[in-house]
Amino acid sequence: MTVTADACPGSCTEVAERAWVQLIRAHRSALCSVEKALRAAELPPLEWYDVLLELEREGPLRSRDLQERLLLAQYNLSRLVDRMEAEGLIERTRCSDDARCQWIRTTTAGDALRQRMWPVYADAIRTAVESRLTKPQAAQLGELLARLSNCPKA
């Protein structure tokens, strides 16, 4: 007798499992193509862009607020911020009311780097999405993924 996922309490259906696998594969493929494009243009990794963009949109931010927005582990963010600060892309200052707190903000060099990275990133998005889906398909995919997301709309 074959036991299907439908028959096991707490398990997912085959259709949901297949959708999950395709979602992860598509995510990895898209990120890989973006990272490859950034490397080819001799630009830093995508996570640097994400930090700079969040700081541009909302900055300055405390470390913990930046961590929540980026969904990175604290130790990963600390190392990333250290590297970016060493490159002169961001700066940290202590909070006046809490010595443990730090404000992080972009520098002029950080703003310029993010602006240089965007055209490469945008072209990689076009290659990964627009070249493979029609506009209605891309819109439908966006709507479906939004239903799966717990994140606020961008």
PDB file of C-alpha atoms in Angstrom:
ATOM      1  CA  MET A   1       0.000   0.000   0.000  1.00  0.00           C
ATOM      2  CA  THR A   2       1.313   3.446  -0.940  1.00  0.00           C
ATOM      3  CA  VAL A   3       0.873   6.167   1.641  1.00  0.00           C
ATOM      4  CA  THR A   4       0.417   9.628   0.185  1.00  0.00           C
ATOM      5  CA  ALA A   5       1.177  12.882   1.912  1.00  0.00           C
ATOM      6  CA  ASP A   6      -2.563  13.537   1.992  1.00  0.00           C
ATOM      7  CA  ALA A   7      -3.053  10.531   4.272  1.00  0.00           C
ATOM      8  CA  CYS A   8      -0.453  11.610   6.853  1.00  0.00           C
ATOM      9  CA  PRO A   9      -1.564  14.201   9.382  1.00  0.00           C
ATOM     10  CA  GLY A  10       0.703  17.222   9.476  1.00  0.00           C
ATOM     11  CA  SER A  11       2.249  16.563   6.070  1.00  0.00           C
ATOM     12  CA  CYS A  12       1.790  18.554   2.893  1.00  0.00           C
ATOM     13  CA  THR A  13       0.236  17.547  -0.382  1.00  0.00           C
ATOM     14  CA  GLU A  14       2.347  16.521  -3.343  1.00  0.00           C
ATOM     15  CA  VAL A  15       1.192  19.645  -5.170  1.00  0.00           C
ATOM     16  CA  ALA A  16       2.290  21.911  -2.302  1.00  0.00           C
ATOM     17  CA  GLU A  17       5.610  20.088  -2.036  1.00  0.00           C
ATOM     18  CA  ARG A  18       6.234  20.460  -5.775  1.00  0.00           C
ATOM     19  CA  ALA A  19       5.363  24.162  -5.595  1.00  0.00           C
ATOM     20  CA  TRP A  20       7.764  24.593  -2.681  1.00  0.00           C
ATOM     21  CA  VAL A  21      10.617  22.880  -4.513  1.00  0.00           C
ATOM     22  CA  GLN A  22      10.049  24.999  -7.627  1.00  0.00           C
ATOM     23  CA  LEU A  23       9.892  28.159  -5.506  1.00  0.00           C
ATOM     24  CA  ILE A  24      13.243  27.368  -3.890  1.00  0.00           C
ATOM     25  CA  ARG A  25      14.815  26.429  -7.231  1.00  0.00           C
ATOM     26  CA  ALA A  26      13.565  29.624  -8.880  1.00  0.00           C
ATOM     27  CA  HIS A  27      14.805  31.699  -5.928  1.00  0.00           C
ATOM     28  CA  ARG A  28      18.266  30.144  -6.057  1.00  0.00           C
ATOM     29  CA  SER A  29      18.480  30.464  -9.823  1.00  0.00           C
ATOM     30  CA  ALA A  30      17.454  34.121  -9.801  1.00  0.00           C
ATOM     31  CA  LEU A  31      19.854  35.030  -6.991  1.00  0.00           C
ATOM     32  CA  CYS A  32      22.665  33.129  -8.672  1.00  0.00           C
ATOM     33  CA  SER A  33      22.155  35.068 -11.907  1.00  0.00           C
ATOM     34  CA  VAL A  34      22.117  38.392 -10.037  1.00  0.00           C
ATOM     35  CA  GLU A  35      25.289  37.525  -8.098  1.00  0.00           C
ATOM     36  CA  LYS A  36      26.996  36.396 -11.310  1.00  0.00           C
ATOM     37  CA  ALA A  37      26.104  39.682 -13.035  1.00  0.00           C
ATOM     38  CA  LEU A  38      27.403  41.718 -10.088  1.00  0.00           C
ATOM     39  CA  ARG A  39      30.688  39.765 -10.038  1.00  0.00           C
ATOM     40  CA  ALA A  40      31.093  40.226 -13.799  1.00  0.00           C
ATOM     41  CA  ALA A  41      30.701  43.983 -13.302  1.00  0.00           C
ATOM     42  CA  GLU A  42      33.272  43.820 -10.456  1.00  0.00           C
ATOM     43  CA  LEU A  43      30.684  44.932  -7.918  1.00  0.00           C
ATOM     44  CA  PRO A  44      30.154  43.622  -4.388  1.00  0.00           C
ATOM     45  CA  PRO A  45      27.564  40.957  -3.482  1.00  0.00           C
ATOM     46  CA  LEU A  46      23.826  41.576  -3.495  1.00  0.00           C
ATOM     47  CA  GLU A  47      23.642  41.706   0.309  1.00  0.00           C
ATOM     48  CA  TRP A  48      25.712  44.915   0.178  1.00  0.00           C
ATOM     49  CA  TYR A  49      23.116  46.438  -2.136  1.00  0.00           C
ATOM     50  CA  ASP A  50      20.341  45.353   0.237  1.00  0.00           C
ATOM     51  CA  VAL A  51      22.042  47.034   3.214  1.00  0.00           C
ATOM     52  CA  LEU A  52      22.641  50.246   1.277  1.00  0.00           C
ATOM     53  CA  LEU A  53      19.070  50.311  -0.035  1.00  0.00           C
ATOM     54  CA  GLU A  54      17.513  49.808   3.405  1.00  0.00           C
ATOM     55  CA  LEU A  55      19.697  52.538   4.866  1.00  0.00           C
ATOM     56  CA  GLU A  56      18.794  54.864   1.994  1.00  0.00           C
ATOM     57  CA  ARG A  57      15.072  54.170   2.424  1.00  0.00           C
ATOM     58  CA  GLU A  58      14.876  54.204   6.211  1.00  0.00           C
ATOM     59  CA  GLY A  59      18.260  55.252   7.568  1.00  0.00           C
ATOM     60  CA  PRO A  60      19.932  55.802   9.736  1.00  0.00           C
ATOM     61  CA  LEU A  61      18.945  52.550  11.408  1.00  0.00           C
ATOM     62  CA  ARG A  62      19.965  50.750  14.562  1.00  0.00           C
ATOM     63  CA  SER A  63      21.690  47.412  14.014  1.00  0.00           C
ATOM     64  CA  ARG A  64      18.699  45.444  15.276  1.00  0.00           C
ATOM     65  CA  ASP A  65      16.297  47.295  12.949  1.00  0.00           C
ATOM     66  CA  LEU A  66      18.548  46.676   9.966  1.00  0.00           C
ATOM     67  CA  GLN A  67      18.832  43.030  10.984  1.00  0.00           C
ATOM     68  CA  GLU A  68      15.019  42.652  11.031  1.00  0.00           C
ATOM     69  CA  ARG A  69      14.649  44.259   7.609  1.00  0.00           C
ATOM     70  CA  LEU A  70      17.316  42.064   6.039  1.00  0.00           C
ATOM     71  CA  LEU A  71      16.462  38.835   7.874  1.00  0.00           C
ATOM     72  CA  LEU A  72      20.126  38.127   8.569  1.00  0.00           C
ATOM     73  CA  ALA A  73      21.516  36.480  11.663  1.00  0.00           C
ATOM     74  CA  GLN A  74      23.133  38.997  14.039  1.00  0.00           C
ATOM     75  CA  TYR A  75      26.648  37.614  13.578  1.00  0.00           C
ATOM     76  CA  ASN A  76      26.303  37.759   9.760  1.00  0.00           C
ATOM     77  CA  LEU A  77      25.134  41.355   9.883  1.00  0.00           C
ATOM     78  CA  SER A  78      27.956  42.359  12.226  1.00  0.00           C
ATOM     79  CA  ARG A  79      30.572  40.950   9.853  1.00  0.00           C
ATOM     80  CA  LEU A  80      28.888  42.504   6.842  1.00  0.00           C
ATOM     81  CA  VAL A  81      28.685  45.922   8.507  1.00  0.00           C
ATOM     82  CA  ASP A  82      32.357  45.636   9.544  1.00  0.00           C
ATOM     83  CA  ARG A  83      33.395  44.958   5.931  1.00  0.00           C
ATOM     84  CA  MET A  84      31.230  47.737   4.532  1.00  0.00           C
ATOM     85  CA  GLU A  85      32.482  50.210   7.120  1.00  0.00           C
ATOM     86  CA  ALA A  86      36.097  49.274   6.301  1.00  0.00           C
ATOM     87  CA  GLU A  87      35.317  50.098   2.644  1.00  0.00           C
ATOM     88  CA  GLY A  88      33.929  53.508   3.665  1.00  0.00           C
ATOM     89  CA  LEU A  89      30.390  52.694   2.479  1.00  0.00           C
ATOM     90  CA  ILE A  90      28.640  53.065   5.821  1.00  0.00           C
ATOM     91  CA  GLU A  91      29.419  54.597   9.176  1.00  0.00           C
ATOM     92  CA  ARG A  92      28.387  53.703  12.706  1.00  0.00           C
ATOM     93  CA  THR A  93      27.804  56.067  15.591  1.00  0.00           C
ATOM     94  CA  ARG A  94      26.803  55.311  19.163  1.00  0.00           C
ATOM     95  CA  CYS A  95      23.290  56.108  20.307  1.00  0.00           C
ATOM     96  CA  SER A  96      23.278  58.944  22.787  1.00  0.00           C
ATOM     97  CA  ASP A  97      20.945  57.182  25.234  1.00  0.00           C
ATOM     98  CA  ASP A  98      22.309  53.605  25.059  1.00  0.00           C
ATOM     99  CA  ALA A  99      26.008  52.792  24.749  1.00  0.00           C
ATOM    100  CA  ARG A 100      25.206  49.326  23.364  1.00  0.00           C
ATOM    101  CA  CYS A 101      23.184  50.792  20.494  1.00  0.00           C
ATOM    102  CA  GLN A 102      24.696  51.932  17.206  1.00  0.00           C
ATOM    103  CA  TRP A 103      23.201  53.966  14.387  1.00  0.00           C
ATOM    104  CA  ILE A 104      24.231  52.875  10.908  1.00  0.00           C
ATOM    105  CA  ARG A 105      24.041  55.245   7.951  1.00  0.00           C
ATOM    106  CA  THR A 106      25.340  55.299   4.409  1.00  0.00           C
ATOM    107  CA  THR A 107      28.161  57.510   3.285  1.00  0.00           C
ATOM    108  CA  THR A 108      28.372  59.369   0.008  1.00  0.00           C
ATOM    109  CA  ALA A 109      30.527  56.500  -1.310  1.00  0.00           C
ATOM    110  CA  GLY A 110      27.860  54.002  -0.210  1.00  0.00           C
ATOM    111  CA  ASP A 111      25.132  55.932  -1.995  1.00  0.00           C
ATOM    112  CA  ALA A 112      27.241  56.091  -5.146  1.00  0.00           C
ATOM    113  CA  LEU A 113      27.971  52.351  -5.025  1.00  0.00           C
ATOM    114  CA  ARG A 114      24.285  51.466  -4.666  1.00  0.00           C
ATOM    115  CA  GLN A 115      23.492  53.648  -7.677  1.00  0.00           C
ATOM    116  CA  ARG A 116      26.219  51.891  -9.716  1.00  0.00           C
ATOM    117  CA  MET A 117      24.918  48.481  -8.673  1.00  0.00           C
ATOM    118  CA  TRP A 118      21.273  49.099  -9.580  1.00  0.00           C
ATOM    119  CA  PRO A 119      21.552  48.993 -13.404  1.00  0.00           C
ATOM    120  CA  VAL A 120      23.387  45.649 -13.203  1.00  0.00           C
ATOM    121  CA  TYR A 121      20.830  44.318 -10.726  1.00  0.00           C
ATOM    122  CA  ALA A 122      17.906  45.590 -12.826  1.00  0.00           C
ATOM    123  CA  ASP A 123      19.315  43.961 -15.959  1.00  0.00           C
ATOM    124  CA  ALA A 124      19.680  40.656 -14.073  1.00  0.00           C
ATOM    125  CA  ILE A 125      16.025  40.933 -12.980  1.00  0.00           C
ATOM    126  CA  ARG A 126      15.009  41.506 -16.609  1.00  0.00           C
ATOM    127  CA  THR A 127      16.980  38.444 -17.650  1.00  0.00           C
ATOM    128  CA  ALA A 128      15.609  36.270 -14.838  1.00  0.00           C
ATOM    129  CA  VAL A 129      11.957  37.367 -15.092  1.00  0.00           C
ATOM    130  CA  GLU A 130      10.999  39.511 -18.075  1.00  0.00           C
ATOM    131  CA  SER A 131      12.799  37.340 -20.586  1.00  0.00           C
ATOM    132  CA  ARG A 132      10.929  34.245 -19.409  1.00  0.00           C
ATOM    133  CA  LEU A 133       7.467  35.504 -18.506  1.00  0.00           C
ATOM    134  CA  THR A 134       4.921  37.731 -20.180  1.00  0.00           C
ATOM    135  CA  LYS A 135       3.858  40.832 -18.278  1.00  0.00           C
ATOM    136  CA  PRO A 136       0.567  39.185 -17.204  1.00  0.00           C
ATOM    137  CA  GLN A 137       2.458  36.079 -16.053  1.00  0.00           C
ATOM    138  CA  ALA A 138       4.928  38.186 -14.083  1.00  0.00           C
ATOM    139  CA  ALA A 139       2.040  40.094 -12.495  1.00  0.00           C
ATOM    140  CA  GLN A 140       0.298  36.844 -11.583  1.00  0.00           C
ATOM    141  CA  LEU A 141       3.509  35.426 -10.112  1.00  0.00           C
ATOM    142  CA  GLY A 142       3.959  38.582  -8.048  1.00  0.00           C
ATOM    143  CA  GLU A 143       0.411  38.278  -6.720  1.00  0.00           C
ATOM    144  CA  LEU A 144       0.845  34.594  -5.871  1.00  0.00           C
ATOM    145  CA  LEU A 145       4.144  35.189  -4.090  1.00  0.00           C
ATOM    146  CA  ALA A 146       2.631  38.098  -2.165  1.00  0.00           C
ATOM    147  CA  ARG A 147       0.034  35.665  -0.816  1.00  0.00           C
ATOM    148  CA  LEU A 148       2.866  33.506   0.537  1.00  0.00           C
ATOM    149  CA  SER A 149       4.804  36.392   2.030  1.00  0.00           C
ATOM    150  CA  ASN A 150       4.539  37.630   5.593  1.00  0.00           C
ATOM    151  CA  CYS A 151       6.555  40.708   4.728  1.00  0.00           C
ATOM    152  CA  PRO A 152       4.938  44.106   4.261  1.00  0.00           C
ATOM    153  CA  LYS A 153       4.506  45.196   0.658  1.00  0.00           C
ATOM    154  CA  ALA A 154       7.469  47.070  -0.756  1.00  0.00           C
TER     155      ALA A 154
END
